PDB file of C-alpha atoms in Angstrom:
ATOM      1  CA  UNK A   1     -45.306  14.187   2.085  1.00 35.00           C
ATOM      2  CA  UNK A   2     -42.536  11.807   3.390  1.00 39.00           C
ATOM      3  CA  UNK A   3     -38.986  12.790   3.173  1.00 40.00           C
ATOM      4  CA  UNK A   4     -36.018  11.013   4.349  1.00 41.00           C
ATOM      5  CA  UNK A   5     -37.937   7.870   4.666  1.00 45.00           C
ATOM      6  CA  UNK A   6     -34.662   5.485   5.448  1.00 52.00           C
ATOM      7  CA  UNK A   7     -33.877   3.449   8.519  1.00 53.00           C
ATOM      8  CA  UNK A   8     -31.087   6.242   9.220  1.00 49.00           C
ATOM      9  CA  UNK A   9     -33.145   9.154   8.991  1.00 47.00           C
ATOM     10  CA  UNK A  10     -32.360  11.748  11.629  1.00 46.00           C
ATOM     11  CA  UNK A  11     -30.038   9.434  13.558  1.00 61.00           C
ATOM     12  CA  UNK A  12     -26.633  11.612  14.142  1.00 64.00           C
ATOM     13  CA  UNK A  13     -24.629   8.076  14.595  1.00 70.00           C
ATOM     14  CA  UNK A  14     -24.956   7.499  10.895  1.00 66.00           C
ATOM     15  CA  UNK A  15     -22.796  10.295  10.299  1.00 75.00           C
ATOM     16  CA  UNK A  16     -19.873   8.517  11.875  1.00 80.00           C
ATOM     17  CA  UNK A  17     -17.389   7.949   8.993  1.00 86.00           C
ATOM     18  CA  UNK A  18     -14.060   8.876   7.719  1.00 88.00           C
ATOM     19  CA  UNK A  19     -11.813   8.833   4.619  1.00 92.00           C
ATOM     20  CA  UNK A  20      -8.028   9.212   4.318  1.00 91.00           C
ATOM     21  CA  UNK A  21      -5.462   8.863   1.469  1.00 93.00           C
ATOM     22  CA  UNK A  22      -2.364   6.822   1.904  1.00 91.00           C
ATOM     23  CA  UNK A  23      -0.308  10.048   1.127  1.00 91.00           C
ATOM     24  CA  UNK A  24      -1.925  11.737   3.968  1.00 91.00           C
ATOM     25  CA  UNK A  25      -1.035   9.055   6.437  1.00 90.00           C
ATOM     26  CA  UNK A  26       2.382   8.411   5.109  1.00 88.00           C
ATOM     27  CA  UNK A  27       4.333  10.198   8.170  1.00 90.00           C
ATOM     28  CA  UNK A  28       2.560   8.277  10.424  1.00 91.00           C
ATOM     29  CA  UNK A  29       4.151   5.126   9.035  1.00 90.00           C
ATOM     30  CA  UNK A  30       0.914   3.285   8.220  1.00 91.00           C
ATOM     31  CA  UNK A  31       3.155   1.243   5.464  1.00 90.00           C
ATOM     32  CA  UNK A  32       5.387  -0.095   8.374  1.00 90.00           C
ATOM     33  CA  UNK A  33       3.073  -0.445  11.391  1.00 92.00           C
ATOM     34  CA  UNK A  34      -0.402  -0.423  12.493  1.00 91.00           C
ATOM     35  CA  UNK A  35      -1.608   3.332  13.246  1.00 91.00           C
ATOM     36  CA  UNK A  36      -4.639   4.758  14.696  1.00 93.00           C
ATOM     37  CA  UNK A  37      -6.883   5.969  12.180  1.00 92.00           C
ATOM     38  CA  UNK A  38     -10.240   6.766  14.026  1.00 91.00           C
ATOM     39  CA  UNK A  39     -12.514   5.672  17.111  1.00 92.00           C
ATOM     40  CA  UNK A  40     -16.104   5.545  18.215  1.00 89.00           C
ATOM     41  CA  UNK A  41     -16.809   6.719  21.505  1.00 86.00           C
ATOM     42  CA  UNK A  42     -18.855   4.172  23.798  1.00 85.00           C
ATOM     43  CA  UNK A  43     -22.068   6.318  23.919  1.00 83.00           C
ATOM     44  CA  UNK A  44     -22.520   6.422  20.125  1.00 83.00           C
ATOM     45  CA  UNK A  45     -21.509   2.644  19.637  1.00 81.00           C
ATOM     46  CA  UNK A  46     -24.023   1.278  22.248  1.00 78.00           C
ATOM     47  CA  UNK A  47     -26.960   1.759  19.766  1.00 83.00           C
ATOM     48  CA  UNK A  48     -25.450  -1.450  18.094  1.00 84.00           C
ATOM     49  CA  UNK A  49     -24.599  -1.819  14.462  1.00 87.00           C
ATOM     50  CA  UNK A  50     -21.838  -2.625  11.886  1.00 91.00           C
ATOM     51  CA  UNK A  51     -18.519  -0.971  11.260  1.00 93.00           C
ATOM     52  CA  UNK A  52     -17.567  -1.195   7.870  1.00 94.00           C
ATOM     53  CA  UNK A  53     -14.027  -0.956   6.466  1.00 97.00           C
ATOM     54  CA  UNK A  54     -12.607  -0.238   2.881  1.00 97.00           C
ATOM     55  CA  UNK A  55      -9.373   0.092   1.350  1.00 96.00           C
ATOM     56  CA  UNK A  56      -9.631   1.293  -2.273  1.00 96.00           C
ATOM     57  CA  UNK A  57      -6.650   0.474  -4.700  1.00 97.00           C
ATOM     58  CA  UNK A  58      -4.772  -1.184  -1.415  1.00 97.00           C
ATOM     59  CA  UNK A  59      -4.449  -4.232   1.106  1.00 97.00           C
ATOM     60  CA  UNK A  60      -4.770  -3.087   4.473  1.00 97.00           C
ATOM     61  CA  UNK A  61      -4.896  -5.117   7.859  1.00 97.00           C
ATOM     62  CA  UNK A  62      -7.308  -3.637  10.220  1.00 97.00           C
ATOM     63  CA  UNK A  63      -7.315  -3.828  14.087  1.00 96.00           C
ATOM     64  CA  UNK A  64     -10.728  -2.752  15.924  1.00 95.00           C
ATOM     65  CA  UNK A  65     -10.405  -2.963  19.513  1.00 93.00           C
ATOM     66  CA  UNK A  66     -13.037  -2.768  21.955  1.00 88.00           C
ATOM     67  CA  UNK A  67     -13.477  -3.348  25.720  1.00 77.00           C
ATOM     68  CA  UNK A  68     -15.407  -5.647  27.411  1.00 73.00           C
ATOM     69  CA  UNK A  69     -15.400  -5.750  31.231  1.00 70.00           C
ATOM     70  CA  UNK A  70     -12.443  -3.466  31.275  1.00 75.00           C
ATOM     71  CA  UNK A  71     -10.342  -6.096  29.123  1.00 79.00           C
ATOM     72  CA  UNK A  72      -9.233  -4.770  25.575  1.00 83.00           C
ATOM     73  CA  UNK A  73     -10.562  -7.087  22.797  1.00 86.00           C
ATOM     74  CA  UNK A  74      -8.902  -6.556  19.309  1.00 91.00           C
ATOM     75  CA  UNK A  75     -10.552  -7.934  16.318  1.00 93.00           C
ATOM     76  CA  UNK A  76      -8.505  -8.331  12.928  1.00 96.00           C
ATOM     77  CA  UNK A  77     -10.109  -7.616   9.568  1.00 96.00           C
ATOM     78  CA  UNK A  78      -8.459  -7.666   5.930  1.00 97.00           C
ATOM     79  CA  UNK A  79      -9.711  -5.466   3.013  1.00 97.00           C
ATOM     80  CA  UNK A  80      -8.431  -5.836  -0.522  1.00 96.00           C
ATOM     81  CA  UNK A  81      -8.023  -2.924  -3.383  1.00 97.00           C
ATOM     82  CA  UNK A  82     -12.035  -3.316  -3.638  1.00 96.00           C
ATOM     83  CA  UNK A  83     -13.396  -5.328  -0.944  1.00 95.00           C
ATOM     84  CA  UNK A  84     -14.886  -4.215   2.299  1.00 95.00           C
ATOM     85  CA  UNK A  85     -15.128  -6.045   5.744  1.00 94.00           C
ATOM     86  CA  UNK A  86     -17.176  -5.220   8.867  1.00 92.00           C
ATOM     87  CA  UNK A  87     -17.091  -5.526  12.454  1.00 93.00           C
ATOM     88  CA  UNK A  88     -20.234  -5.658  14.716  1.00 90.00           C
ATOM     89  CA  UNK A  89     -19.996  -3.010  17.727  1.00 90.00           C
ATOM     90  CA  UNK A  90     -22.085  -2.762  20.736  1.00 87.00           C
ATOM     91  CA  UNK A  91     -19.815  -0.101  22.477  1.00 88.00           C
ATOM     92  CA  UNK A  92     -17.029   1.991  21.463  1.00 87.00           C
ATOM     93  CA  UNK A  93     -13.911   1.403  19.712  1.00 92.00           C
ATOM     94  CA  UNK A  94     -10.292   2.296  18.635  1.00 94.00           C
ATOM     95  CA  UNK A  95      -9.762   2.066  14.906  1.00 95.00           C
ATOM     96  CA  UNK A  96      -6.120   0.796  13.651  1.00 96.00           C
ATOM     97  CA  UNK A  97      -4.880   0.010  10.137  1.00 96.00           C
ATOM     98  CA  UNK A  98      -1.605  -1.060   8.472  1.00 96.00           C
ATOM     99  CA  UNK A  99      -0.886  -0.724   4.716  1.00 96.00           C
ATOM    100  CA  UNK A 100       0.630  -3.877   3.088  1.00 96.00           C
ATOM    101  CA  UNK A 101       0.870  -3.310  -0.521  1.00 95.00           C
ATOM    102  CA  UNK A 102      -0.857  -0.797  -3.083  1.00 95.00           C
ATOM    103  CA  UNK A 103      -2.809  -2.209  -6.284  1.00 95.00           C
ATOM    104  CA  UNK A 104      -0.354  -1.822  -9.714  1.00 94.00           C
ATOM    105  CA  UNK A 105      -3.864  -0.601 -11.289  1.00 94.00           C
ATOM    106  CA  UNK A 106      -6.897   1.286 -10.202  1.00 97.00           C
ATOM    107  CA  UNK A 107      -9.800  -1.343  -9.254  1.00 96.00           C
ATOM    108  CA  UNK A 108     -13.464  -0.097 -10.005  1.00 95.00           C
ATOM    109  CA  UNK A 109     -14.936  -0.198  -6.556  1.00 94.00           C
ATOM    110  CA  UNK A 110     -18.487  -1.021  -7.709  1.00 92.00           C
ATOM    111  CA  UNK A 111     -17.436  -4.141  -9.961  1.00 93.00           C
ATOM    112  CA  UNK A 112     -13.918  -5.438  -8.592  1.00 95.00           C
ATOM    113  CA  UNK A 113     -12.522  -5.107 -12.412  1.00 95.00           C
ATOM    114  CA  UNK A 114      -9.275  -3.662 -13.495  1.00 95.00           C
ATOM    115  CA  UNK A 115      -9.580   0.042 -15.300  1.00 93.00           C
ATOM    116  CA  UNK A 116      -5.626   0.739 -15.883  1.00 83.00           C
ATOM    117  CA  UNK A 117      -6.197   4.157 -14.519  1.00 90.00           C
ATOM    118  CA  UNK A 118      -3.822   5.460 -12.069  1.00 93.00           C
ATOM    119  CA  UNK A 119      -4.435   3.838  -8.650  1.00 94.00           C
ATOM    120  CA  UNK A 120      -5.533   6.253  -5.944  1.00 93.00           C
ATOM    121  CA  UNK A 121      -4.935   4.294  -2.441  1.00 96.00           C
ATOM    122  CA  UNK A 122      -7.014   5.251   0.264  1.00 96.00           C
ATOM    123  CA  UNK A 123      -8.929   4.016   3.432  1.00 96.00           C
ATOM    124  CA  UNK A 124     -12.557   4.461   4.382  1.00 95.00           C
ATOM    125  CA  UNK A 125     -14.662   3.278   7.275  1.00 94.00           C
ATOM    126  CA  UNK A 126     -18.287   4.313   8.470  1.00 93.00           C
ATOM    127  CA  UNK A 127     -20.777   3.040  11.036  1.00 90.00           C
ATOM    128  CA  UNK A 128     -24.043   1.724  10.061  1.00 87.00           C
ATOM    129  CA  UNK A 129     -26.102   1.851  13.407  1.00 84.00           C
ATOM    130  CA  UNK A 130     -29.378   0.083  14.062  1.00 81.00           C
ATOM    131  CA  UNK A 131     -28.454  -2.508  11.620  1.00 73.00           C
ATOM    132  CA  UNK A 132     -28.506  -6.334  12.068  1.00 68.00           C
ATOM    133  CA  UNK A 133     -29.018  -7.460   8.577  1.00 66.00           C
ATOM    134  CA  UNK A 134     -27.340  -9.865   6.544  1.00 68.00           C
ATOM    135  CA  UNK A 135     -26.169  -8.699   3.072  1.00 67.00           C
ATOM    136  CA  UNK A 136     -26.394 -10.953   0.287  1.00 76.00           C
ATOM    137  CA  UNK A 137     -24.305  -9.645  -2.833  1.00 84.00           C
ATOM    138  CA  UNK A 138     -23.604 -10.865  -6.311  1.00 87.00           C
ATOM    139  CA  UNK A 139     -21.623  -8.998  -8.838  1.00 90.00           C
ATOM    140  CA  UNK A 140     -21.325 -10.168 -12.431  1.00 92.00           C
ATOM    141  CA  UNK A 141     -18.926  -9.330 -15.146  1.00 92.00           C
ATOM    142  CA  UNK A 142     -18.148 -10.903 -18.460  1.00 93.00           C
ATOM    143  CA  UNK A 143     -15.844 -11.280 -21.613  1.00 91.00           C
ATOM    144  CA  UNK A 144     -17.527 -11.292 -25.048  1.00 91.00           C
ATOM    145  CA  UNK A 145     -18.169  -9.448 -28.456  1.00 91.00           C
ATOM    146  CA  UNK A 146     -21.104  -7.450 -27.207  1.00 93.00           C
ATOM    147  CA  UNK A 147     -21.329  -3.602 -26.279  1.00 91.00           C
ATOM    148  CA  UNK A 148     -22.696  -4.698 -22.555  1.00 90.00           C
ATOM    149  CA  UNK A 149     -19.612  -7.077 -22.003  1.00 90.00           C
ATOM    150  CA  UNK A 150     -16.986  -5.567 -19.500  1.00 88.00           C
ATOM    151  CA  UNK A 151     -13.714  -6.988 -21.576  1.00 88.00           C
ATOM    152  CA  UNK A 152     -13.549  -8.177 -25.196  1.00 90.00           C
ATOM    153  CA  UNK A 153     -13.233 -11.828 -26.097  1.00 91.00           C
ATOM    154  CA  UNK A 154     -10.104 -13.450 -24.753  1.00 91.00           C
ATOM    155  CA  UNK A 155      -7.903 -14.402 -27.778  1.00 90.00           C
ATOM    156  CA  UNK A 156      -5.887 -17.479 -27.990  1.00 90.00           C
ATOM    157  CA  UNK A 157      -3.256 -18.108 -25.594  1.00 87.00           C
ATOM    158  CA  UNK A 158      -3.873 -14.730 -24.145  1.00 90.00           C
ATOM    159  CA  UNK A 159      -3.827 -13.600 -20.480  1.00 92.00           C
ATOM    160  CA  UNK A 160      -6.043 -10.890 -18.680  1.00 92.00           C
ATOM    161  CA  UNK A 161      -5.879  -9.282 -15.463  1.00 95.00           C
ATOM    162  CA  UNK A 162      -9.420  -9.217 -14.172  1.00 95.00           C
ATOM    163  CA  UNK A 163      -9.311  -7.536 -10.722  1.00 96.00           C
ATOM    164  CA  UNK A 164     -10.183  -8.436  -7.075  1.00 97.00           C
ATOM    165  CA  UNK A 165     -13.321  -9.597  -5.208  1.00 96.00           C
ATOM    166  CA  UNK A 166     -15.509  -6.605  -4.565  1.00 95.00           C
ATOM    167  CA  UNK A 167     -17.102  -5.452  -1.450  1.00 94.00           C
ATOM    168  CA  UNK A 168     -18.263  -8.382   0.859  1.00 93.00           C
ATOM    169  CA  UNK A 169     -17.908 -10.874  -2.083  1.00 94.00           C
ATOM    170  CA  UNK A 170     -15.622 -13.830  -1.056  1.00 94.00           C
ATOM    171  CA  UNK A 171     -16.243 -16.330  -3.973  1.00 94.00           C
ATOM    172  CA  UNK A 172     -15.781 -16.227  -7.654  1.00 94.00           C
ATOM    173  CA  UNK A 173     -17.468 -18.478 -10.227  1.00 93.00           C
ATOM    174  CA  UNK A 174     -16.771 -18.573 -13.904  1.00 92.00           C
ATOM    175  CA  UNK A 175     -18.197 -20.248 -17.062  1.00 91.00           C
ATOM    176  CA  UNK A 176     -16.850 -20.042 -20.346  1.00 89.00           C
ATOM    177  CA  UNK A 177     -16.688 -21.786 -23.694  1.00 86.00           C
ATOM    178  CA  UNK A 178     -13.238 -23.576 -23.466  1.00 84.00           C
ATOM    179  CA  UNK A 179     -10.587 -24.423 -20.978  1.00 89.00           C
ATOM    180  CA  UNK A 180      -9.034 -21.574 -18.864  1.00 91.00           C
ATOM    181  CA  UNK A 181      -6.445 -21.142 -16.545  1.00 93.00           C
ATOM    182  CA  UNK A 182      -7.085 -18.807 -13.279  1.00 95.00           C
ATOM    183  CA  UNK A 183      -4.228 -17.393 -11.849  1.00 96.00           C
ATOM    184  CA  UNK A 184      -4.300 -16.145  -8.061  1.00 96.00           C
ATOM    185  CA  UNK A 185      -1.693 -13.909  -6.448  1.00 96.00           C
ATOM    186  CA  UNK A 186      -1.434 -10.627  -4.592  1.00 96.00           C
ATOM    187  CA  UNK A 187      -0.414  -8.030  -7.363  1.00 95.00           C
ATOM    188  CA  UNK A 188      -1.317 -10.091 -10.439  1.00 95.00           C
ATOM    189  CA  UNK A 189       1.680 -12.155  -9.553  1.00 93.00           C
ATOM    190  CA  UNK A 190       1.668 -15.935  -9.759  1.00 91.00           C
ATOM    191  CA  UNK A 191       0.906 -17.810  -6.549  1.00 94.00           C
ATOM    192  CA  UNK A 192      -1.403 -20.643  -7.505  1.00 92.00           C
ATOM    193  CA  UNK A 193      -2.726 -21.796 -11.056  1.00 93.00           C
ATOM    194  CA  UNK A 194      -5.847 -23.666 -11.574  1.00 91.00           C
ATOM    195  CA  UNK A 195      -6.892 -25.101 -14.938  1.00 93.00           C
ATOM    196  CA  UNK A 196     -10.638 -25.620 -15.704  1.00 89.00           C
ATOM    197  CA  UNK A 197     -13.006 -26.977 -18.077  1.00 89.00           C
ATOM    198  CA  UNK A 198     -16.070 -24.571 -19.001  1.00 87.00           C
ATOM    199  CA  UNK A 199     -16.601 -23.708 -15.237  1.00 89.00           C
ATOM    200  CA  UNK A 200     -14.977 -23.258 -11.920  1.00 90.00           C
ATOM    201  CA  UNK A 201     -15.792 -21.924  -8.681  1.00 90.00           C
ATOM    202  CA  UNK A 202     -13.419 -20.936  -5.486  1.00 90.00           C
ATOM    203  CA  UNK A 203     -12.903 -18.874  -2.674  1.00 92.00           C
ATOM    204  CA  UNK A 204     -10.969 -15.577  -2.986  1.00 94.00           C
ATOM    205  CA  UNK A 205      -9.519 -13.723  -0.267  1.00 94.00           C
ATOM    206  CA  UNK A 206      -9.872  -9.831   0.023  1.00 95.00           C
ATOM    207  CA  UNK A 207      -6.258  -9.604  -0.944  1.00 97.00           C
ATOM    208  CA  UNK A 208      -6.446 -12.123  -3.678  1.00 96.00           C
ATOM    209  CA  UNK A 209      -5.867 -10.899  -7.454  1.00 96.00           C
ATOM    210  CA  UNK A 210      -7.210 -12.856 -10.331  1.00 96.00           C
ATOM    211  CA  UNK A 211      -5.902 -13.356 -13.848  1.00 95.00           C
ATOM    212  CA  UNK A 212      -7.538 -15.411 -16.500  1.00 95.00           C
ATOM    213  CA  UNK A 213      -5.732 -17.264 -19.363  1.00 93.00           C
ATOM    214  CA  UNK A 214      -7.277 -18.778 -22.636  1.00 92.00           C
ATOM    215  CA  UNK A 215      -5.340 -21.818 -22.962  1.00 90.00           C
ATOM    216  CA  UNK A 216      -6.821 -22.515 -26.154  1.00 83.00           C
ATOM    217  CA  UNK A 217      -4.175 -22.114 -28.912  1.00 79.00           C
ATOM    218  CA  UNK A 218      -6.512 -21.843 -31.825  1.00 84.00           C
ATOM    219  CA  UNK A 219      -9.935 -19.717 -30.681  1.00 88.00           C
ATOM    220  CA  UNK A 220     -10.991 -16.855 -28.685  1.00 90.00           C
ATOM    221  CA  UNK A 221     -13.435 -17.522 -25.811  1.00 90.00           C
ATOM    222  CA  UNK A 222     -16.174 -15.637 -24.032  1.00 92.00           C
ATOM    223  CA  UNK A 223     -16.732 -15.789 -20.334  1.00 92.00           C
ATOM    224  CA  UNK A 224     -19.184 -15.088 -17.721  1.00 93.00           C
ATOM    225  CA  UNK A 225     -17.953 -14.486 -13.952  1.00 93.00           C
ATOM    226  CA  UNK A 226     -19.467 -13.739 -10.584  1.00 93.00           C
ATOM    227  CA  UNK A 227     -18.250 -12.351  -7.358  1.00 94.00           C
ATOM    228  CA  UNK A 228     -20.478 -13.509  -4.585  1.00 91.00           C
ATOM    229  CA  UNK A 229     -20.503 -13.503  -0.855  1.00 88.00           C
ATOM    230  CA  UNK A 230     -21.892 -17.085  -0.388  1.00 81.00           C
ATOM    231  CA  UNK A 231     -20.698 -20.325  -1.700  1.00 79.00           C
ATOM    232  CA  UNK A 232     -23.987 -20.959  -3.514  1.00 61.00           C
ATOM    233  CA  UNK A 233     -27.706 -21.580  -2.391  1.00 49.00           C
ATOM    234  CA  UNK A 234     -30.981 -22.182  -4.179  1.00 42.00           C
ATOM    235  CA  UNK A 235     -32.470 -19.841  -1.250  1.00 44.00           C
ATOM    236  CA  UNK A 236     -30.476 -16.980  -2.634  1.00 42.00           C
ATOM    237  CA  UNK A 237     -31.110 -16.936  -6.262  1.00 42.00           C
TER     238      UNK A 237
END
């Protein structure tokens, strides 16, 4: 009988991870400056692997500092209310984070969609050693009349808060039965408005909130949406 049959079995560096709530870090000033939230010592990081970063229900700027030939080299990453980012490591590092803003709603961490529950801002980081794979991800969601749809149909001249890009996805594709307006912002405010007939594809950053408006005055519309981490390829169906 084979147990723990995974590529991380019995490797102690796979247990290098941490999670902290924003409330627990408030006294450190994370909302005004970059603060140290963790480290990986060189003897652990030298096995090579990905350092993953996450910030549930908030937007965070990360600084991961490694040392090369005794010179400190910082790498910066952004994570949003549902997104991840990652940094390749071949040695130790210092991990700093700064909070920029919380999400006004709780965001489902598996779908990137608004839940209307109370937000629970927290940060996470974890080390995935011995890994050199590229992740391909798509997350689908929908507006429609069926029990399996994530949202109901969008009524005439109605605006709906959708959510944020999830995990490692950075592109958004939508197909619908009419004309829609796509509003991009930070906290579901209005930074940019894109009008589209039937379909639209665009890049979205980890901090970008997405709203959708049915611009048809006379009828409701259904809509299929997909978060993706690639701009599109027949090699990755």
